[in-house]
Amino acid sequence: MTIVITAFERSPDGGKGLARDTRVRWALEEAGQPYEVRLVSFQAMKEPAHRALHPFGKIPTYVEGDLVLFETGAIVLHLAELHAGLLPEDPKARARAITWMFAALNTVEPPIFDLANARLLEGDKPWSKERAPLVADRVRNALVQLSARLGNADWLDGAFSAGDLMMVSVLLRTRRSGILDEYPNLAAYVARGEARPAYKRAFAAQLAINAP
Ligand code: GTB
C-alpha cells in the first residue's frame, strides 16, 4: 500500500530539516518503507480538503490506504510498531523507548518550540529582549537533565530506537541558538543521529524540494 505524507511546498527553513516532516521521513527510511510526498502550500493547509486529514491545518499528515494519521508522535509510533528497527522486541525495553518518545515531545520539545517562536514570531516585540534569557534558560533546564541522563552512552536506552529518533529531531532545533553546543554529549548524540544513513536519505529528500 502506498504511503503518502504531506510536507511544506516551501519550508520556511529552506531545507535544513527542521520542519516536522523530516522525522517522519527518517522513520520511514529506518523502517525501509517507500513513500510519496504531497507538497502543500500554507494556504492549502488551511482549506477543508487538508483539514479533513489534519484538523489543525498543519503538516505532516500520513495516509496509508484508508488510514489517515496526523501528529508526528503518532505517525512514528505507528511505523515503529509495524516495522522492525525502531522499537526493541522486549516489552519493557519497548515501553521505555516509547517513554523517550513522549519525553521528547512533551518535556523537551515545548521549551525548544518556544525558543524558536520567540525568535521567529516575537523577535520584533518590545518585550522580546527581556524575555529571551528566560526562554533560553527553560531550554537549558531540559537539556542539562537530558545530558546528565545520557552521560557517555550512544543512545538513551541501549540500542537506537524511535525514542532517539524523536529526541534527536527535537534537539536539532536548538543548534542555531548555540545552546546545543553547551552540552557536548548532546551535540555528539545529535551528530550520531544525523550520521545514520536513514537520516541522511530523509534530509536529502526534503532538501531536494527546498533548496533554492
Ligand atoms: N504537534 C504536531 C506534530 O508533531 O505533528 C505539530 C505539527 C506542526 O506544527 N507542523 C508545522 C506546520 O504545519 C510544521 S513543522 N505549521 C504550519 C501552520 O501552523 O500553519 C513547524 C516548523 C515550521 C518551520 C520550521 N522552520 O522553518 O525551521 C520548523 C518547524
Coordinates of N, CA and C and ligand atoms in Angstrom, one line a residue:
M1 N 0.8 -1.2 0.0 CA 0.0 0.0 0.0 C 0.9 1.3 0.0
T2 N 0.6 2.2 -0.9 CA 1.5 3.4 -1.0 C 1.2 4.3 0.2
I3 N 2.3 4.7 0.8 CA 2.3 5.7 1.9 C 2.5 7.1 1.3
V4 N 1.6 8.0 1.7 CA 1.7 9.4 1.2 C 1.7 10.3 2.4
I5 N 2.8 11.1 2.5 CA 2.9 12.1 3.6 C 2.8 13.5 3.0
T6 N 2.5 14.5 3.8 CA 2.5 15.8 3.3 C 3.7 16.6 3.9
A7 N 4.1 17.6 3.2 CA 5.2 18.4 3.6 C 5.0 19.8 3.0
F8 N 5.7 20.8 3.6 CA 5.6 22.2 3.1 C 6.0 22.2 1.6
E9 N 5.2 22.9 0.8 CA 5.6 23.2 -0.6 C 7.0 23.9 -0.6
R10 N 7.1 24.8 0.4 CA 8.4 25.6 0.5 C 8.6 25.8 2.0
S11 N 9.5 25.0 2.6 CA 9.7 25.1 4.0 C 10.4 26.4 4.4
P12 N 9.9 27.0 5.5 CA 10.5 28.3 5.9 C 12.0 28.2 6.3
D13 N 12.5 26.9 6.6 CA 13.9 26.8 6.9 C 14.7 26.5 5.6
G14 N 14.1 26.6 4.5 CA 14.9 26.4 3.2 C 15.5 25.0 3.1
G15 N 15.1 24.0 3.8 CA 15.6 22.7 3.7 C 16.6 22.3 4.7
K16 N 16.6 22.9 5.9 CA 17.6 22.5 6.9 C 17.1 21.3 7.7
G17 N 16.0 20.7 7.3 CA 15.5 19.5 8.0 C 14.7 19.8 9.3
L18 N 14.3 21.1 9.5 CA 13.7 21.4 10.8 C 12.2 21.3 10.8
A19 N 11.6 21.2 9.6 CA 10.1 21.1 9.6 C 9.8 19.6 10.0
R20 N 8.6 19.4 10.5 CA 8.4 18.1 11.2 C 8.2 17.0 10.2
D21 N 8.1 17.2 8.9 CA 8.0 16.0 8.0 C 9.4 15.2 8.0
T22 N 10.5 15.9 8.4 CA 11.8 15.2 8.4 C 11.8 14.0 9.3
R23 N 11.2 14.1 10.5 CA 11.3 13.0 11.4 C 10.4 11.8 10.9
V24 N 9.3 12.1 10.2 CA 8.5 11.1 9.6 C 9.3 10.4 8.4
R25 N 9.9 11.2 7.6 CA 10.7 10.7 6.5 C 11.8 9.8 7.1
W26 N 12.4 10.2 8.2 CA 13.5 9.5 8.8 C 13.0 8.1 9.3
A27 N 11.8 8.1 10.0 CA 11.3 6.9 10.5 C 10.9 5.9 9.3
L28 N 10.4 6.5 8.2 CA 10.1 5.7 7.0 C 11.4 5.1 6.5
E29 N 12.4 5.9 6.5 CA 13.7 5.4 5.9 C 14.3 4.3 6.9
E30 N 14.2 4.5 8.2 CA 14.7 3.5 9.1 C 13.9 2.2 8.9
A31 N 12.6 2.3 8.7 CA 11.8 1.2 8.5 C 11.8 0.5 7.1
G32 N 12.6 1.2 6.2 CA 12.7 0.7 4.8 C 11.4 0.7 4.1
Q33 N 10.6 1.7 4.4 CA 9.3 1.8 3.7 C 9.3 2.9 2.6
P34 N 9.0 2.6 1.3 CA 8.9 3.6 0.3 C 7.7 4.6 0.6
Y35 N 7.8 5.8 0.2 CA 6.7 6.7 0.4 C 6.7 7.8 -0.6
E36 N 5.5 8.4 -0.8 CA 5.4 9.5 -1.7 C 5.1 10.8 -0.8
V37 N 5.4 11.9 -1.4 CA 5.2 13.2 -0.7 C 4.3 14.1 -1.5
R38 N 3.3 14.6 -0.8 CA 2.4 15.6 -1.5 C 2.7 16.9 -0.8
L39 N 3.1 17.9 -1.7 CA 3.5 19.2 -1.1 C 2.3 20.1 -1.0
V40 N 2.2 20.8 0.1 CA 1.1 21.7 0.3 C 1.5 23.1 0.6
S41 N 0.8 24.1 0.1 CA 1.1 25.5 0.4 C 0.5 25.8 1.8
F42 N 0.9 27.0 2.4 CA 0.4 27.4 3.6 C -1.2 27.6 3.4
Q43 N -1.5 28.1 2.3 CA -3.0 28.4 2.0 C -3.7 27.1 1.9
A44 N -3.2 26.1 1.2 CA -3.9 24.8 1.0 C -4.1 24.1 2.3
M45 N -3.1 24.3 3.3 CA -3.1 23.6 4.6 C -4.3 24.0 5.4
K46 N -4.9 25.2 5.1 CA -6.0 25.7 5.9 C -7.3 25.4 5.2
E47 N -7.3 24.8 4.1 CA -8.5 24.5 3.3 C -9.2 23.2 3.8
P48 N -10.5 23.0 3.6 CA -11.2 21.9 4.1 C -10.6 20.5 3.6
A49 N -10.1 20.5 2.4 CA -9.5 19.2 1.9 C -8.4 18.7 2.8
H50 N -7.5 19.7 3.2 CA -6.4 19.3 4.1 C -6.8 19.1 5.5
R51 N -7.7 19.9 5.9 CA -8.2 19.8 7.3 C -8.9 18.5 7.5
A52 N -9.4 17.9 6.5 CA -10.0 16.5 6.6 C -9.0 15.5 7.0
L53 N -7.7 15.8 6.6 CA -6.6 14.9 7.0 C -6.0 15.4 8.4
H54 N -5.9 16.7 8.5 CA -5.2 17.3 9.7 C -6.1 18.4 10.2
P55 N -6.9 18.1 11.3 CA -7.9 19.0 11.9 C -7.3 20.4 12.2
F56 N -6.0 20.4 12.5 CA -5.3 21.7 12.9 C -4.7 22.4 11.7
G57 N -4.8 21.9 10.5 CA -4.3 22.6 9.3 C -2.8 22.6 9.3
K58 N -2.1 21.6 9.6 CA -0.7 21.6 9.6 C -0.1 20.4 8.8
I59 N 1.2 20.4 8.7 CA 1.9 19.2 8.1 C 2.7 18.6 9.2
P60 N 3.1 17.4 9.2 CA 2.8 16.4 8.2 C 1.6 15.6 8.5
T61 N 1.0 15.0 7.4 CA 0.0 14.0 7.5 C 0.5 12.7 7.0
Y62 N -0.2 11.6 7.2 CA 0.3 10.3 6.8 C -1.0 9.6 6.3
V63 N -0.9 9.1 5.1 CA -2.1 8.3 4.6 C -1.5 7.0 4.1
E64 N -2.2 5.9 4.5 CA -1.8 4.6 4.2 C -3.1 3.8 3.9
G65 N -3.5 3.8 2.7 CA -4.8 3.2 2.3 C -5.9 4.0 3.0
D66 N -6.7 3.4 3.8 CA -7.8 4.2 4.5 C -7.4 4.7 5.9
L67 N -6.1 4.5 6.2 CA -5.7 5.0 7.5 C -5.1 6.4 7.3
V68 N -5.7 7.4 8.0 CA -5.2 8.8 8.0 C -4.7 9.2 9.4
L69 N -3.4 9.6 9.5 CA -2.8 10.0 10.8 C -2.3 11.4 10.7
F70 N -2.3 12.1 11.8 CA -1.5 13.3 11.9 C -0.9 13.3 13.3
E71 N 0.0 14.2 13.6 CA 0.9 14.2 14.8 C 2.1 13.3 14.6
T72 N 3.2 13.9 14.6 CA 4.4 13.1 14.3 C 4.7 12.0 15.3
G73 N 4.3 12.2 16.5 CA 4.5 11.1 17.5 C 3.6 9.9 17.2
A74 N 2.4 10.1 16.8 CA 1.5 9.0 16.4 C 2.0 8.3 15.1
I75 N 2.5 9.1 14.2 CA 2.9 8.5 12.9 C 4.2 7.7 13.1
V76 N 5.1 8.2 13.9 CA 6.4 7.5 14.1 C 6.1 6.2 14.9
L77 N 5.2 6.3 15.9 CA 4.9 5.2 16.7 C 4.2 4.1 15.9
H78 N 3.3 4.5 15.0 CA 2.6 3.6 14.1 C 3.7 2.8 13.3
L79 N 4.6 3.6 12.7 CA 5.6 2.9 11.9 C 6.5 2.0 12.7
A80 N 6.8 2.5 13.9 CA 7.7 1.7 14.8 C 7.1 0.4 15.2
E81 N 5.8 0.4 15.4 CA 5.1 -0.8 15.8 C 4.9 -1.8 14.7
L82 N 4.8 -1.3 13.4 CA 4.6 -2.1 12.3 C 5.9 -2.8 11.7
H83 N 7.0 -2.0 11.8 CA 8.2 -2.5 11.2 C 9.4 -2.6 12.2
A84 N 10.3 -3.5 11.8 CA 11.4 -3.7 12.7 C 12.4 -2.6 12.6
G85 N 13.2 -2.4 13.7 CA 14.3 -1.4 13.7 C 14.1 -0.2 14.5
L86 N 12.8 0.1 14.9 CA 12.6 1.3 15.7 C 12.2 1.1 17.1
L87 N 11.8 -0.1 17.4 CA 11.5 -0.4 18.8 C 12.0 -1.8 19.2
P88 N 12.5 -1.9 20.4 CA 13.0 -3.2 20.8 C 11.9 -4.3 20.9
E89 N 12.2 -5.5 20.8 CA 11.2 -6.6 21.0 C 10.8 -6.8 22.4
D90 N 11.7 -6.7 23.3 CA 11.4 -6.9 24.8 C 10.4 -5.9 25.2
P91 N 9.3 -6.3 25.8 CA 8.2 -5.4 26.1 C 8.6 -4.3 27.1
K92 N 9.5 -4.5 28.0 CA 9.8 -3.4 28.9 C 10.7 -2.4 28.3
A93 N 11.7 -2.9 27.5 CA 12.6 -2.0 26.7 C 11.7 -1.2 25.7
R94 N 10.7 -1.9 25.1 CA 9.8 -1.2 24.2 C 9.1 0.0 24.9
A95 N 8.6 -0.3 26.1 CA 7.8 0.7 26.8 C 8.8 1.9 27.2
R96 N 10.0 1.5 27.5 CA 11.0 2.6 27.8 C 11.3 3.5 26.6
A97 N 11.4 2.8 25.5 CA 11.7 3.6 24.2 C 10.5 4.5 23.9
I98 N 9.3 4.0 24.1 CA 8.1 4.9 23.9 C 8.1 6.0 24.9
T99 N 8.5 5.7 26.1 CA 8.6 6.8 27.1 C 9.5 7.9 26.6
W100 N 10.7 7.5 26.0 CA 11.6 8.6 25.5 C 10.9 9.4 24.3
M101 N 10.1 8.7 23.6 CA 9.4 9.5 22.5 C 8.5 10.5 23.1
F102 N 7.8 10.1 24.2 CA 6.9 11.1 24.9 C 7.7 12.2 25.6
A103 N 8.9 11.8 26.1 CA 9.7 12.8 26.8 C 10.2 13.8 25.8
A104 N 10.6 13.3 24.6 CA 11.0 14.3 23.5 C 9.9 15.2 23.2
L105 N 8.7 14.7 23.0 CA 7.5 15.5 22.5 C 6.9 16.4 23.6
N106 N 6.8 15.8 24.9 CA 6.1 16.5 25.9 C 6.9 17.3 26.9
T107 N 8.2 16.9 27.0 CA 9.1 17.6 28.0 C 10.1 18.5 27.3
V108 N 10.7 17.9 26.3 CA 11.9 18.7 25.7 C 11.4 19.6 24.6
E109 N 10.5 19.1 23.7 CA 10.1 20.0 22.6 C 9.4 21.3 23.0
P110 N 8.5 21.3 24.0 CA 7.8 22.6 24.3 C 8.7 23.8 24.5
P111 N 9.8 23.7 25.4 CA 10.6 24.9 25.5 C 11.4 25.2 24.3
I112 N 11.8 24.2 23.5 CA 12.5 24.4 22.3 C 11.7 25.1 21.3
F113 N 10.4 24.7 21.2 CA 9.4 25.3 20.3 C 9.2 26.8 20.7
D114 N 9.2 27.0 22.0 CA 9.0 28.4 22.5 C 10.2 29.3 22.1
L115 N 11.4 28.7 22.2 CA 12.6 29.4 21.8 C 12.6 29.8 20.3
A116 N 12.1 28.9 19.5 CA 12.1 29.2 18.1 C 11.0 30.3 17.8
N117 N 9.9 30.1 18.5 CA 8.8 31.1 18.3 C 9.2 32.5 18.8
A118 N 10.0 32.5 19.9 CA 10.5 33.8 20.5 C 11.3 34.6 19.4
R119 N 12.1 33.8 18.6 CA 12.9 34.5 17.6 C 12.1 34.8 16.4
L120 N 11.3 33.8 15.9 CA 10.7 33.9 14.6 C 9.4 34.8 14.6
L121 N 8.6 34.6 15.7 CA 7.3 35.3 15.7 C 7.3 36.5 16.6
E122 N 8.2 36.5 17.6 CA 8.1 37.6 18.7 C 9.3 38.5 18.7
G123 N 10.3 38.2 17.8 CA 11.6 39.0 17.9 C 11.4 40.5 17.8
D124 N 10.3 40.9 17.2 CA 10.1 42.4 17.0 C 9.3 43.0 18.1
K125 N 8.9 42.3 19.1 CA 8.1 42.8 20.2 C 8.9 43.6 21.2
P126 N 8.4 44.6 21.8 CA 9.2 45.5 22.7 C 9.7 44.7 23.9
W127 N 9.0 43.6 24.3 CA 9.4 42.8 25.5 C 10.3 41.6 25.1
S128 N 10.6 41.4 23.8 CA 11.2 40.1 23.4 C 12.6 40.0 24.0
K129 N 13.4 41.1 24.1 CA 14.8 41.1 24.6 C 14.8 40.7 26.0
E130 N 13.8 41.2 26.8 CA 13.8 40.9 28.2 C 13.4 39.5 28.5
R131 N 12.5 39.0 27.6 CA 12.1 37.6 27.8 C 13.1 36.5 27.3
A132 N 13.9 36.9 26.3 CA 14.8 35.9 25.7 C 15.6 35.0 26.6
P133 N 16.2 35.6 27.7 CA 17.0 34.8 28.6 C 16.2 33.8 29.3
L134 N 15.0 34.1 29.7 CA 14.1 33.2 30.4 C 13.8 32.0 29.5
V135 N 13.5 32.3 28.2 CA 13.1 31.2 27.3 C 14.3 30.3 27.1
A136 N 15.5 30.9 26.9 CA 16.7 30.1 26.7 C 17.0 29.3 27.9
D137 N 16.8 29.8 29.1 CA 17.1 29.0 30.3 C 16.1 27.9 30.5
R138 N 14.9 28.0 30.0 CA 14.0 26.9 30.1 C 14.4 25.7 29.2
V139 N 15.0 26.1 28.1 CA 15.6 25.0 27.2 C 16.8 24.4 27.9
R140 N 17.7 25.2 28.5 CA 18.9 24.7 29.3 C 18.4 23.8 30.4
N141 N 17.4 24.1 31.1 CA 16.9 23.3 32.2 C 16.5 21.9 31.7
A142 N 15.9 21.8 30.5 CA 15.6 20.5 30.0 C 16.9 19.8 29.5
L143 N 17.8 20.5 28.9 CA 18.9 19.9 28.3 C 20.0 19.4 29.3
V144 N 20.1 20.2 30.4 CA 21.1 19.8 31.4 C 20.7 18.5 32.0
Q145 N 19.4 18.2 32.2 CA 19.0 17.0 32.8 C 19.0 15.8 31.8
L146 N 18.7 16.1 30.5 CA 18.9 15.1 29.5 C 20.3 14.7 29.3
S147 N 21.2 15.7 29.3 CA 22.6 15.5 29.2 C 23.1 14.6 30.3
A148 N 22.7 14.9 31.5 CA 23.1 14.1 32.7 C 22.6 12.6 32.5
R149 N 21.4 12.4 32.0 CA 20.9 11.0 31.9 C 21.7 10.3 30.7
L150 N 21.9 11.0 29.6 CA 22.6 10.3 28.5 C 24.0 10.0 28.9
G151 N 24.7 10.9 29.6 CA 26.1 10.6 30.0 C 27.0 10.2 28.8
N152 N 27.7 9.1 28.9 CA 28.6 8.7 27.8 C 27.9 7.7 26.8
A153 N 26.7 7.5 27.0 CA 26.0 6.4 26.2 C 25.8 7.0 24.8
D154 N 25.7 6.0 23.8 CA 25.4 6.4 22.5 C 24.0 6.8 22.3
W155 N 23.1 6.0 22.9 CA 21.6 6.3 22.8 C 21.0 6.3 24.1
L156 N 19.7 6.7 24.2 CA 19.1 6.9 25.5 C 18.9 5.6 26.3
D157 N 18.6 4.5 25.6 CA 18.3 3.3 26.4 C 18.7 2.1 25.6
G158 N 20.0 1.8 25.5 CA 20.5 0.7 24.8 C 20.6 1.0 23.3
A159 N 20.0 0.2 22.5 CA 20.2 0.4 21.0 C 19.3 1.6 20.5
F160 N 19.7 2.1 19.4 CA 18.9 3.2 18.8 C 17.5 2.8 18.7
S161 N 16.6 3.8 19.0 CA 15.1 3.5 18.9 C 14.4 4.7 18.4
A162 N 13.1 4.5 18.3 CA 12.2 5.7 17.9 C 12.3 6.8 19.0
G163 N 12.7 6.4 20.2 CA 12.9 7.4 21.2 C 14.0 8.4 20.9
D164 N 15.1 7.8 20.4 CA 16.3 8.6 19.9 C 15.9 9.4 18.7
L165 N 15.2 8.7 17.8 CA 14.8 9.4 16.5 C 14.1 10.7 16.9
M166 N 13.1 10.6 17.8 CA 12.3 11.8 18.2 C 13.2 12.8 19.0
M167 N 14.0 12.3 19.9 CA 14.8 13.2 20.7 C 15.8 14.0 19.8
V168 N 16.5 13.3 18.9 CA 17.4 14.0 18.1 C 16.7 15.0 17.2
S169 N 15.6 14.6 16.7 CA 14.8 15.5 15.8 C 14.4 16.8 16.5
V170 N 14.1 16.6 17.8 CA 13.7 17.8 18.6 C 14.9 18.7 18.9
L171 N 16.0 18.0 19.3 CA 17.2 18.8 19.7 C 17.8 19.5 18.5
L172 N 17.6 19.0 17.3 CA 18.2 19.7 16.2 C 17.8 21.2 16.1
R173 N 16.7 21.5 16.6 CA 16.2 22.9 16.5 C 16.9 23.8 17.5
T174 N 17.8 23.3 18.4 CA 18.5 24.1 19.3 C 19.9 24.5 18.8
R175 N 20.3 23.9 17.7 CA 21.6 24.1 17.2 C 21.9 25.6 16.8
R176 N 21.0 26.1 16.1 CA 21.1 27.5 15.6 C 21.3 28.5 16.8
S177 N 20.7 28.2 17.9 CA 20.8 29.1 19.1 C 22.2 29.0 19.7
G178 N 22.9 28.0 19.5 CA 24.2 27.7 20.1 C 24.0 26.9 21.4
I179 N 22.8 26.7 21.9 CA 22.6 26.1 23.2 C 23.0 24.6 23.1
L180 N 22.8 24.0 22.0 CA 23.1 22.5 21.9 C 24.6 22.3 22.2
D181 N 25.5 23.2 21.7 CA 26.9 23.1 21.9 C 27.4 23.3 23.3
E182 N 26.5 23.8 24.2 CA 26.8 23.9 25.6 C 26.8 22.5 26.3
Y183 N 26.3 21.5 25.6 CA 26.2 20.2 26.1 C 26.9 19.2 25.1
P184 N 28.2 19.1 25.2 CA 29.0 18.3 24.2 C 28.4 16.9 24.0
N185 N 28.0 16.3 25.0 CA 27.5 14.9 24.8 C 26.2 14.9 24.0
L186 N 25.4 15.9 24.2 CA 24.1 16.0 23.4 C 24.4 16.4 22.0
A187 N 25.4 17.3 21.8 CA 25.8 17.7 20.4 C 26.3 16.4 19.7
A188 N 27.1 15.6 20.4 CA 27.6 14.3 19.8 C 26.5 13.3 19.5
Y189 N 25.5 13.3 20.4 CA 24.3 12.5 20.2 C 23.5 12.8 19.0
V190 N 23.3 14.1 18.8 CA 22.6 14.6 17.6 C 23.4 14.3 16.4
A191 N 24.7 14.5 16.4 CA 25.6 14.2 15.3 C 25.5 12.7 14.9
R192 N 25.4 11.8 16.0 CA 25.3 10.4 15.7 C 24.0 10.1 15.0
G193 N 22.9 10.8 15.4 CA 21.6 10.6 14.7 C 21.7 11.0 13.2
E194 N 22.4 12.2 13.0 CA 22.5 12.7 11.7 C 23.4 11.8 10.8
A195 N 24.3 11.1 11.4 CA 25.2 10.2 10.6 C 24.5 9.0 10.2
R196 N 23.3 8.7 10.7 CA 22.7 7.4 10.3 C 22.3 7.5 8.8
P197 N 22.5 6.5 8.0 CA 22.1 6.6 6.6 C 20.7 6.9 6.4
A198 N 19.8 6.4 7.2 CA 18.4 6.7 7.0 C 18.1 8.2 7.2
Y199 N 18.8 8.8 8.2 CA 18.6 10.2 8.4 C 19.1 11.0 7.2
K200 N 20.2 10.6 6.7 CA 20.8 11.3 5.5 C 19.9 11.2 4.3
R201 N 19.3 10.1 4.1 CA 18.3 10.0 3.0 C 17.1 10.9 3.2
A202 N 16.6 10.9 4.5 CA 15.5 11.8 4.8 C 15.8 13.2 4.6
F203 N 17.0 13.6 5.1 CA 17.4 15.0 4.9 C 17.6 15.4 3.5
A204 N 18.2 14.5 2.7 CA 18.4 14.8 1.3 C 17.1 15.0 0.5
A205 N 16.1 14.2 0.9 CA 14.8 14.2 0.2 C 14.1 15.5 0.5
Q206 N 14.2 16.0 1.7 CA 13.5 17.3 2.0 C 14.3 18.5 1.4
L207 N 15.6 18.3 1.4 CA 16.5 19.4 0.8 C 16.2 19.5 -0.7
A208 N 16.0 18.4 -1.3 CA 15.8 18.4 -2.8 C 14.6 19.3 -3.2
I209 N 13.6 19.3 -2.3 CA 12.4 20.1 -2.5 C 12.6 21.6 -2.2
N210 N 13.4 21.8 -1.2 CA 13.5 23.2 -0.6 C 14.7 24.0 -1.0
A211 N 15.7 23.3 -1.6 CA 17.0 24.0 -1.9 C 16.6 25.1 -2.9
P212 N 17.2 26.3 -2.7 CA 16.9 27.4 -3.6 C 17.3 27.1 -5.1
Ligands
GTB1 N1 2.4 18.5 17.1 C1 2.4 18.5 15.6 C2 3.2 17.3 15.1 O1 4.2 16.9 15.8 O2 2.9 16.8 14.0 C3 2.9 19.8 15.1 C4 2.8 20.0 13.6 C5 3.3 21.4 13.2 O3 3.3 22.3 14.0 N2 3.5 21.5 11.9 C6 4.0 22.8 11.4 C7 3.0 23.4 10.5 O4 2.4 22.8 9.7 C8 5.3 22.5 10.5 S1 6.6 22.0 11.5 N3 2.9 24.7 10.5 C9 2.1 25.5 9.6 C10 1.0 26.2 10.3 O5 0.8 26.0 11.5 O6 0.3 27.0 9.6 C11 7.0 23.5 12.4 C12 8.1 24.2 11.8 C13 8.0 25.2 10.8 C14 9.1 25.8 10.3 C15 10.3 25.5 10.8 N4 11.4 26.1 10.3 O7 11.4 26.8 9.3 O8 12.5 26.0 10.8 C16 10.5 24.5 11.7 C17 9.4 23.8 12.2

